[in-house]
Short mmCIF file of C-alpha atoms in Angstrom, two decimals:
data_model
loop_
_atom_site.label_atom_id
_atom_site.label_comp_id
_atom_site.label_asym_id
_atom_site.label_seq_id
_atom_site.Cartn_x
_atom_site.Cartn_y
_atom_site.Cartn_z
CA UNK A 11 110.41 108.84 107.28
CA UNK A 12 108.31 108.13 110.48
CA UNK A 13 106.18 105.20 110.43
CA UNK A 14 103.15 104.37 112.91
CA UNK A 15 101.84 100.56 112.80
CA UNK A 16 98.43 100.43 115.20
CA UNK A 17 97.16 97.09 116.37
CA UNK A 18 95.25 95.23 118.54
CA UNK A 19 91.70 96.85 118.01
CA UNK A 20 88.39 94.53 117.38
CA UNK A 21 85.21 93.50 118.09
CA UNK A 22 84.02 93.68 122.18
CA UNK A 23 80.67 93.70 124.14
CA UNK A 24 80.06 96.39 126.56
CA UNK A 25 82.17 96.46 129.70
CA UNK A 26 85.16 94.56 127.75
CA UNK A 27 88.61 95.76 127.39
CA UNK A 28 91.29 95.98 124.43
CA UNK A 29 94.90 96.57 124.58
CA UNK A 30 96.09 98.54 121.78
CA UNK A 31 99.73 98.83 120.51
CA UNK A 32 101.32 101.45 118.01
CA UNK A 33 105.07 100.63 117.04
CA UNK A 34 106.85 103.81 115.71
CA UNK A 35 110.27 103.50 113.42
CA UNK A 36 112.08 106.04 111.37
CA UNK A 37 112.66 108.54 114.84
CA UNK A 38 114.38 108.47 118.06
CA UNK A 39 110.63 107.36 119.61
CA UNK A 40 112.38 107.90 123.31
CA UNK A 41 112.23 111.65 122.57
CA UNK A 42 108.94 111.93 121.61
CA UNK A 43 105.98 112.84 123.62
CA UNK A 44 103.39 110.24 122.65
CA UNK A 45 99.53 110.09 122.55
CA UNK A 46 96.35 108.60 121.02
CA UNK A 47 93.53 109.92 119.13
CA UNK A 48 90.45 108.53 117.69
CA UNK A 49 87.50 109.38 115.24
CA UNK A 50 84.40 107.88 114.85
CA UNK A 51 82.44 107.48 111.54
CA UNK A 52 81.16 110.99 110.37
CA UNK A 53 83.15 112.69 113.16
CA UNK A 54 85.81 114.65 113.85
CA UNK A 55 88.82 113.63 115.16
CA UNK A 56 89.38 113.60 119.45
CA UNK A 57 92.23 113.84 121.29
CA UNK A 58 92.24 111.33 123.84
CA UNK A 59 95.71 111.00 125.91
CA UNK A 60 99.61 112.17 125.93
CA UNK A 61 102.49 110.68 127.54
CA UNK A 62 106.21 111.78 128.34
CA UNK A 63 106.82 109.08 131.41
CA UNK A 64 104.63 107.62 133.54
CA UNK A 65 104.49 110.90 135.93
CA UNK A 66 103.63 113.34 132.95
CA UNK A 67 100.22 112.33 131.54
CA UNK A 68 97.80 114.77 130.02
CA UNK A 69 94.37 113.21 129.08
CA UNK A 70 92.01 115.09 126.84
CA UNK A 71 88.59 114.42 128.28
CA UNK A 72 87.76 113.19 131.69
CA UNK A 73 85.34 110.70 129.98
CA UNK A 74 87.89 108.42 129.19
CA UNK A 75 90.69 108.76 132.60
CA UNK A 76 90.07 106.02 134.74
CA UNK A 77 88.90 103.70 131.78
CA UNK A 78 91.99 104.67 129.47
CA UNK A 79 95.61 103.94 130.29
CA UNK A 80 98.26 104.89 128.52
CA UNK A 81 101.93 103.26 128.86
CA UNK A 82 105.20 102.73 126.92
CA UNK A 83 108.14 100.86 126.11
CA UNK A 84 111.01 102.93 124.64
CA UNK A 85 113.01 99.65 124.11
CA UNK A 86 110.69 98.67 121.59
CA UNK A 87 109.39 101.88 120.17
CA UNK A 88 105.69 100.80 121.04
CA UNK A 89 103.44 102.92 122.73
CA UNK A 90 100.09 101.39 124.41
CA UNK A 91 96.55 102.42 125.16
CA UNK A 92 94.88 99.78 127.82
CA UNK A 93 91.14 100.30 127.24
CA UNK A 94 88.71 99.10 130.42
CA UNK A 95 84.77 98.81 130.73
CA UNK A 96 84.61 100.24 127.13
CA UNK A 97 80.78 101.74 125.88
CA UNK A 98 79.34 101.72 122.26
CA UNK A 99 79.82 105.59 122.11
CA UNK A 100 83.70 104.36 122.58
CA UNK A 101 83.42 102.81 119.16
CA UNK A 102 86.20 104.56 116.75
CA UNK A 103 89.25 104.08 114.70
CA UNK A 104 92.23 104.73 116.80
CA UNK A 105 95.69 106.10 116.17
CA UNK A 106 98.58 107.09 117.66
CA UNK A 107 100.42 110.36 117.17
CA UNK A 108 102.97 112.88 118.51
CA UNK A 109 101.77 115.18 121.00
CA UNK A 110 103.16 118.97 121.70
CA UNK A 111 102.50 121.22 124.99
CA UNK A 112 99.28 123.29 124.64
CA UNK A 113 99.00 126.08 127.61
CA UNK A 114 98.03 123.05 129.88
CA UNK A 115 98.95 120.10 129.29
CA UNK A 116 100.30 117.94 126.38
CA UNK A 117 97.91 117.18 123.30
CA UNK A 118 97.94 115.73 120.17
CA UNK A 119 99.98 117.45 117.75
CA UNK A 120 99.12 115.27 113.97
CA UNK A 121 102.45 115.40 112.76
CA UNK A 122 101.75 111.95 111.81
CA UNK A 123 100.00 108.82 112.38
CA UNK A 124 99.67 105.52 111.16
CA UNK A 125 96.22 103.59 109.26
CA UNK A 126 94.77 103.29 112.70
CA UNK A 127 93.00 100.10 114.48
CA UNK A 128 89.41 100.04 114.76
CA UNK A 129 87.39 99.42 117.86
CA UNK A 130 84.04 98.61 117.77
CA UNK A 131 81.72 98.02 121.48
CA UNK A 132 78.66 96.52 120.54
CA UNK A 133 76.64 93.58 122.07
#
């Protein structure tokens, strides 16, 4: 069965950055168009970026491109979210997921995910 493993969330002030990691096993990850998601406490959940390669990239919300980067290695089966001059409304647990083609552009799809990594911005 697929499994997701999230890491590298924690604590950060304002303006900080995090690098987060989600290793995938149990499917041919090189296949798989790749994205995070996040949801905050008493929220739903929000897409926030897909991948394919580096020239196919679909992000959810223009609140988070140009803060949020998304890469991947498919020799490891670890996709990566590098997170820059994060805010307190940024302040979530964050998982990794499939993503599928919506109309325009690729989005999250929830086919699965792993226990997520939390990120909390706070001073």
């Amino acid at each position: 069965r697929v499994q997701a493993v999230e890491s590298g969330g924690g604590l950060v002030q304002p303006g900080g950055s995090l690098r987060l990691s989600c290793e995938v096993s149990g499917i041919r990850f090189a296949d798989l168009t790749m994205g995070w998601f996040r949801q905050a406490a008493g929220k739903e959940r929000e897409g926030i970026v897909c991948m394919i390669d580096p020239s196919t990239i679909t992000y959810s919300s223009d609140s988070m491109k140009g803060r949020f980067t998304i890469s991947r290695d498919n020799s490891k089966n670890t996709l990566y979210l590098q997170m820059d001059n994060l805010k307190p409304e940024d302040t979530a647990m964050y998982y990794c997921t499939d993503c599928a083609w919506y109309s325009d552009g690729y989005y999250p799809d929830y086919n699965f995910w792993g226990q997520g990594t939390q990120v909390t911005v706070s001073s």
